PDB file of C-alpha atoms in Angstrom:
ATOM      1  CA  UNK A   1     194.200  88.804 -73.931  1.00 89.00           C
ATOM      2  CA  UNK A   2     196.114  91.190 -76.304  1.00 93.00           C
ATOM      3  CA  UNK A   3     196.510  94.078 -73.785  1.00 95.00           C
ATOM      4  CA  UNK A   4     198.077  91.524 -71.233  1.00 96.00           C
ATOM      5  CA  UNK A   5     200.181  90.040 -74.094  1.00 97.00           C
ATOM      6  CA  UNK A   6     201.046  93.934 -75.236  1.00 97.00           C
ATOM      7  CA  UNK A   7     202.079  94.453 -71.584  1.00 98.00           C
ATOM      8  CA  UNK A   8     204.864  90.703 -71.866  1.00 98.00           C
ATOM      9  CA  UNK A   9     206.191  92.470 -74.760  1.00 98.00           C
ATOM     10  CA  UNK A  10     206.826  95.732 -73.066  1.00 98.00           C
ATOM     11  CA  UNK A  11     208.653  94.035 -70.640  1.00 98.00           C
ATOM     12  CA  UNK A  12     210.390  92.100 -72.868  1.00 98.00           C
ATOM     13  CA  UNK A  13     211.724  95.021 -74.558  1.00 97.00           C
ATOM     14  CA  UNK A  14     213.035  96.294 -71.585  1.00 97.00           C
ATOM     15  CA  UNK A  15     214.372  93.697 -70.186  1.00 97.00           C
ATOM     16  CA  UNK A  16     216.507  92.971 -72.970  1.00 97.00           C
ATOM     17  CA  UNK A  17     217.269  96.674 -73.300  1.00 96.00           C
ATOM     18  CA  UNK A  18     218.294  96.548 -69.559  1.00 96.00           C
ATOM     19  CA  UNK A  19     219.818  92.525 -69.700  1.00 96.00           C
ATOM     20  CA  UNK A  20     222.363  92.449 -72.310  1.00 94.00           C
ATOM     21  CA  UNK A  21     225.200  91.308 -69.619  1.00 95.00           C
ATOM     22  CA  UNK A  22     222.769  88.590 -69.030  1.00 95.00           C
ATOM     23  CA  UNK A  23     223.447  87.303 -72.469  1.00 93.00           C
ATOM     24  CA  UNK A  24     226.743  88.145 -73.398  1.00 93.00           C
ATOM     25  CA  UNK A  25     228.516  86.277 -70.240  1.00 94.00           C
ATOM     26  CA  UNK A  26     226.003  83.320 -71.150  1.00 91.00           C
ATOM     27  CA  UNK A  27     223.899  83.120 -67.294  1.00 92.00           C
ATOM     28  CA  UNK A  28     221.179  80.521 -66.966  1.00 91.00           C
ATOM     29  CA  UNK A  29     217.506  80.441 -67.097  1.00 91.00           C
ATOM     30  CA  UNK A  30     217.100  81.183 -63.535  1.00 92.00           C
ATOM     31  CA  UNK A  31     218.473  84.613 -63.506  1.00 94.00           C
ATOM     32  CA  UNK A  32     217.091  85.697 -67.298  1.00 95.00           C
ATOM     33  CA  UNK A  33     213.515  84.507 -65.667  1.00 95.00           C
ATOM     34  CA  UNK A  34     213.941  86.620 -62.350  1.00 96.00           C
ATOM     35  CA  UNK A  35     214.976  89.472 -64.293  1.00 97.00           C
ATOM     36  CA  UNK A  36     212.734  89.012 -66.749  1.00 97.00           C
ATOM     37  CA  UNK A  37     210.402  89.501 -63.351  1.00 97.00           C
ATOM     38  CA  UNK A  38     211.203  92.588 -62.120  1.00 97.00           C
ATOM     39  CA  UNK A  39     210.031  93.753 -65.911  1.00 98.00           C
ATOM     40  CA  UNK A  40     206.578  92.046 -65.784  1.00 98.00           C
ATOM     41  CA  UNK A  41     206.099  93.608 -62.100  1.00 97.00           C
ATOM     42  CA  UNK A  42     206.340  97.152 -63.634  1.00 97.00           C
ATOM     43  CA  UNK A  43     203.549  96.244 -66.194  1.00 98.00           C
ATOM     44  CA  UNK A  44     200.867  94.227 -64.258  1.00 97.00           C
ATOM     45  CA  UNK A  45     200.140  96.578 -61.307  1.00 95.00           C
ATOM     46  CA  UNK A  46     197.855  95.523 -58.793  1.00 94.00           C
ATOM     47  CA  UNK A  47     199.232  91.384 -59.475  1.00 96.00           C
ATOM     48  CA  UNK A  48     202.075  89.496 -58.176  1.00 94.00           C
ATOM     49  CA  UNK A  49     204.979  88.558 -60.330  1.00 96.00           C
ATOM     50  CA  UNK A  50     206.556  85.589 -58.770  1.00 92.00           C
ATOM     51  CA  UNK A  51     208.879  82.891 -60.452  1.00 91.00           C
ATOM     52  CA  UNK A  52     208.480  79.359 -59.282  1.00 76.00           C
ATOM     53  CA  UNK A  53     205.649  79.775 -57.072  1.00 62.00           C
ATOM     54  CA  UNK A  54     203.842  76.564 -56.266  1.00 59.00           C
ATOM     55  CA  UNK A  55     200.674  77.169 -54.267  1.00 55.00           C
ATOM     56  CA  UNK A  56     197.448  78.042 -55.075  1.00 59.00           C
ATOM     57  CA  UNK A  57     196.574  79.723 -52.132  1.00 53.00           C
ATOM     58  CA  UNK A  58     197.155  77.300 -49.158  1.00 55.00           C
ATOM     59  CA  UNK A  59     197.459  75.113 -50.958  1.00 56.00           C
ATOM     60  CA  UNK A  60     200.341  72.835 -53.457  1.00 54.00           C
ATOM     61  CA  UNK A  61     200.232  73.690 -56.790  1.00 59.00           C
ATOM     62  CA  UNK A  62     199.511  70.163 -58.333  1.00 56.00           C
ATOM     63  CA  UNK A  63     198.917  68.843 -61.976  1.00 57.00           C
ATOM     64  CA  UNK A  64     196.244  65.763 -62.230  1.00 54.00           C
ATOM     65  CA  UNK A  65     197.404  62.174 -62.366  1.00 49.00           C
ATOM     66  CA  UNK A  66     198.709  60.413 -65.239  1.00 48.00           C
ATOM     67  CA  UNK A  67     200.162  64.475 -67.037  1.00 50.00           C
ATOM     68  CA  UNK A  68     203.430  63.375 -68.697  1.00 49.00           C
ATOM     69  CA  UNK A  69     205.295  66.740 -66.727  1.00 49.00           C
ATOM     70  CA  UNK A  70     207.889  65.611 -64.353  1.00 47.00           C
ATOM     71  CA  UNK A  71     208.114  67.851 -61.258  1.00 48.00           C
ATOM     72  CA  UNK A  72     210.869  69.033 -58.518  1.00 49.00           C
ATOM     73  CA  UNK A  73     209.340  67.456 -55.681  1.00 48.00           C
ATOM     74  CA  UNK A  74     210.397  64.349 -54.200  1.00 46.00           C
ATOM     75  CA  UNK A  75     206.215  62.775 -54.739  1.00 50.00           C
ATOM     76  CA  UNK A  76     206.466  64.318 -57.938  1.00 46.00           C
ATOM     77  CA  UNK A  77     203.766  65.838 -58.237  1.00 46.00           C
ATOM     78  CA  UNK A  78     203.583  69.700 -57.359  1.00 49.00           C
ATOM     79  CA  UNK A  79     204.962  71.779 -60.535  1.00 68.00           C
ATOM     80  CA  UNK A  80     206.786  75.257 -60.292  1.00 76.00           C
ATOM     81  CA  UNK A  81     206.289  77.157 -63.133  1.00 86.00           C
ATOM     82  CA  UNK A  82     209.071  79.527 -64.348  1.00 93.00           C
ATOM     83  CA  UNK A  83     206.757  82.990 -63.608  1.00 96.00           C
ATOM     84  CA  UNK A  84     203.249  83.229 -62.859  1.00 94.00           C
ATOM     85  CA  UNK A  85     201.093  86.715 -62.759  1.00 96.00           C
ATOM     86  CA  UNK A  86     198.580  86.129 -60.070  1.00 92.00           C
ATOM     87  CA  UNK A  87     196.863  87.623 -56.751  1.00 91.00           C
ATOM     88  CA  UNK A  88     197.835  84.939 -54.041  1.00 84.00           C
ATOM     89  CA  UNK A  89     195.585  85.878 -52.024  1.00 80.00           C
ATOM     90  CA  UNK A  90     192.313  85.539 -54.439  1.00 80.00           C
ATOM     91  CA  UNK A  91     193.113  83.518 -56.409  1.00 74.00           C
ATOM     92  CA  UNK A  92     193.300  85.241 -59.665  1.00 86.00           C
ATOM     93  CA  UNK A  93     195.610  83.269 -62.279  1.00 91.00           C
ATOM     94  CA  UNK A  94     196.449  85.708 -65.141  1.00 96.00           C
ATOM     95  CA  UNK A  95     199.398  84.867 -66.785  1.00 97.00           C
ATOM     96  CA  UNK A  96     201.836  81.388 -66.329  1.00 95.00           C
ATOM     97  CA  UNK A  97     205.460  81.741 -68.316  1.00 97.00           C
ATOM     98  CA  UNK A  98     207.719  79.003 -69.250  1.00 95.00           C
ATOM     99  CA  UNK A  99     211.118  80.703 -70.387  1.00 96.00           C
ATOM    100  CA  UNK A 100     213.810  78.625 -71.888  1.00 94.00           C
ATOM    101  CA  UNK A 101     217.125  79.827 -73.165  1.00 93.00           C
ATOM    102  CA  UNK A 102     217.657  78.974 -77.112  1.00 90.00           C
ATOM    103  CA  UNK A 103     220.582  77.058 -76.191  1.00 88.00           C
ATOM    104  CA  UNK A 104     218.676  74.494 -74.248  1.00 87.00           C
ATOM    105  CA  UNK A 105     218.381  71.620 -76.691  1.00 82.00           C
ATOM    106  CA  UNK A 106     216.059  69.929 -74.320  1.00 85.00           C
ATOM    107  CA  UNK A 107     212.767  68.466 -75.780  1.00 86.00           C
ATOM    108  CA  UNK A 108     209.819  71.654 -75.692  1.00 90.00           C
ATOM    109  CA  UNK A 109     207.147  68.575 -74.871  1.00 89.00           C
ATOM    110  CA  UNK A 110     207.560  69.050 -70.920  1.00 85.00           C
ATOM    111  CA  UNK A 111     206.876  72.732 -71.034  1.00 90.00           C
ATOM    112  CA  UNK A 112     204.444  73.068 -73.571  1.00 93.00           C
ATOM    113  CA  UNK A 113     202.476  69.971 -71.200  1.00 88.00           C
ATOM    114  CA  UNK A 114     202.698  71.909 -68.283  1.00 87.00           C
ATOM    115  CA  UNK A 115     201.036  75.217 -70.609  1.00 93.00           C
ATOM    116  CA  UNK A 116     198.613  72.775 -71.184  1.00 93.00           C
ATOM    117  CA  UNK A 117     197.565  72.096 -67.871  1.00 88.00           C
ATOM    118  CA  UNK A 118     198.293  75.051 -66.268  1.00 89.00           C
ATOM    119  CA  UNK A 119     195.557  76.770 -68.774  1.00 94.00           C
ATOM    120  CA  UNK A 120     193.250  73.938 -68.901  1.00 91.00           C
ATOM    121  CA  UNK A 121     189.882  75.392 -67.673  1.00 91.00           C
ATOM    122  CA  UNK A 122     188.591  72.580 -66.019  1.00 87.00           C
ATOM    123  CA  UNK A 123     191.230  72.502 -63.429  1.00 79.00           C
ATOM    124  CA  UNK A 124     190.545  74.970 -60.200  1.00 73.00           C
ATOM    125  CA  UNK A 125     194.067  76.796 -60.805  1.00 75.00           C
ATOM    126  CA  UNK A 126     193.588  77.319 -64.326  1.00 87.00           C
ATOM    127  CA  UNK A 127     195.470  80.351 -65.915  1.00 92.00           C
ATOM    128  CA  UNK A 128     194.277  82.670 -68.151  1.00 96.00           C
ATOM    129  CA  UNK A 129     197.064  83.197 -70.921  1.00 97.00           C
ATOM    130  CA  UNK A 130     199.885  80.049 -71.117  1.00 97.00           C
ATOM    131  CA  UNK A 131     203.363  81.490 -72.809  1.00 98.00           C
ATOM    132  CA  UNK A 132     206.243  79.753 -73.639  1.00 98.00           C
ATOM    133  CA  UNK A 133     209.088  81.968 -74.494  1.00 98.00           C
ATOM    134  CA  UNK A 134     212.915  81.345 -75.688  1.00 96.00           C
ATOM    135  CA  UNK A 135     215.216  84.041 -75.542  1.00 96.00           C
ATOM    136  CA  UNK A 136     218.236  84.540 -77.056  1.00 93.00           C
ATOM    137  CA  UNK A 137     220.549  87.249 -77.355  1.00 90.00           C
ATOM    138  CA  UNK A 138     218.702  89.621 -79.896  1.00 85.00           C
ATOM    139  CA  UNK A 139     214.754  87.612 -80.659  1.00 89.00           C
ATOM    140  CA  UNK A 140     212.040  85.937 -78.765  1.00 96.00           C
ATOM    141  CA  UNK A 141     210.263  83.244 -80.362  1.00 96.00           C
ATOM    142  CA  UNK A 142     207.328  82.213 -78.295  1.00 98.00           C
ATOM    143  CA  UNK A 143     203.927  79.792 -78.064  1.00 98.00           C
ATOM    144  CA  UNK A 144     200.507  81.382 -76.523  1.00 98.00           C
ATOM    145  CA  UNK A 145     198.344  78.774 -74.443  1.00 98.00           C
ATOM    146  CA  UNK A 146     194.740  79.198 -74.023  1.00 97.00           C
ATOM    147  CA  UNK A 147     191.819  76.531 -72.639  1.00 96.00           C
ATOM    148  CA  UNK A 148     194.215  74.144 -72.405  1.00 94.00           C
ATOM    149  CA  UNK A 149     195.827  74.069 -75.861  1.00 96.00           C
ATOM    150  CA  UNK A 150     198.258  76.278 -78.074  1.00 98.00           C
ATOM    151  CA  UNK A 151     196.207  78.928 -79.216  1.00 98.00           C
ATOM    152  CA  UNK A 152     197.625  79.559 -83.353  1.00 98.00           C
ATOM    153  CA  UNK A 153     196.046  82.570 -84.034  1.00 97.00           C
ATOM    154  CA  UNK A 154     197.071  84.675 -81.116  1.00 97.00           C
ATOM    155  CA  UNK A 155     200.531  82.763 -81.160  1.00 98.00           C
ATOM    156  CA  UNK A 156     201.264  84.344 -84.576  1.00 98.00           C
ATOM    157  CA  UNK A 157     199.604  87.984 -83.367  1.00 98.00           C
ATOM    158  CA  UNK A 158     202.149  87.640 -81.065  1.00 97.00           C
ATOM    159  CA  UNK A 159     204.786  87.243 -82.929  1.00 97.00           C
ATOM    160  CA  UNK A 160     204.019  89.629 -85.108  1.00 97.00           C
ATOM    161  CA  UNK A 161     204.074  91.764 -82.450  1.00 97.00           C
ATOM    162  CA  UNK A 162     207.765  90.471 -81.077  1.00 97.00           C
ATOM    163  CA  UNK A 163     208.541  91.556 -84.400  1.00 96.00           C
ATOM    164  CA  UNK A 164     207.067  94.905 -84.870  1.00 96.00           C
ATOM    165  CA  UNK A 165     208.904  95.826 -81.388  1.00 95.00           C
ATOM    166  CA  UNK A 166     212.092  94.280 -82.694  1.00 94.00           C
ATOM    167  CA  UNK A 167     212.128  91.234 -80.777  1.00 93.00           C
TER     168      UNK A 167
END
């Protein structure tokens, strides 16, 4: 997990090395996630680096029954996380990213519950590596998701490494 978490922080550091106008005129989530992107495309060759991408395969990305994550559907029940790092095609779930902006005051509960399931290992889409990252203009702070839970020891190995690359 460390050398796919090494490559997030690469492209972290160059996205905000690239991004700055992102964060000094104040532009939503939206655009600092697609940007945000095109840096994680440059890392993870051979995967696709799409932001909210809701199929698994043919098929609707969907969390179980009775999850307390609200969705943009109209049934409410197919979930779009922010970016995923995946083969379509396979599937082969690497990498799901929540990104928030600092100066969201909304509750964290909704994205660290969709972490959850998105990394929960008995569901048939499960990811690999859960992140939940807030950016603001000059540090990351950020939440790792494994198995279906926030992982504490490789959270804080990756901060420590935020913080070793100045981030």
């Amino acid at each position: 997990m460390q050398t796919e978490l090494d490559k997030v922080i690469a492209a972290l550091g160059e996205f905000y090395a690239r991004e700055t106008y992102l964060f000094e005129h104040d532009l939503g989530e939206r655009t600092l996630t697609h940007r945000f992107a095109v840096q994680l495309e440059k890392q993870f060759a051979g995967f696709d680096v799409d932001c909210d991408y809701d199929r698994l395969g043919a098929r609707t990305l969907r969390l179980p029954h009775g999850t307390i994550v609200s969705t943009d559907d109209h049934l409410g029940k197919s979930i779009y996380p922010d970016i995923l790092v995946h083969q379509r095609a396979v599937p082969n779930n690497l990498l799901a990213i929540e990104v928030r902006k600092a100066a969201n005051h909304q509750p964290l509960e909704h994205d660290r519950q969709k972490l959850c399931a998105l990394t929960d290992p008995h569901l048939r889409f499960a990811y690999w590596i859960g992140l939940l990252l807030t950016l603001d203009r000059k540090n990351v702070r950020s939440e790792v998701y494994s198995a279906g839970h926030i992982d504490p020891k490789l959270s804080h190995w990756f901060s420590e490494r935020l913080k070793d690359a100045g981030l």
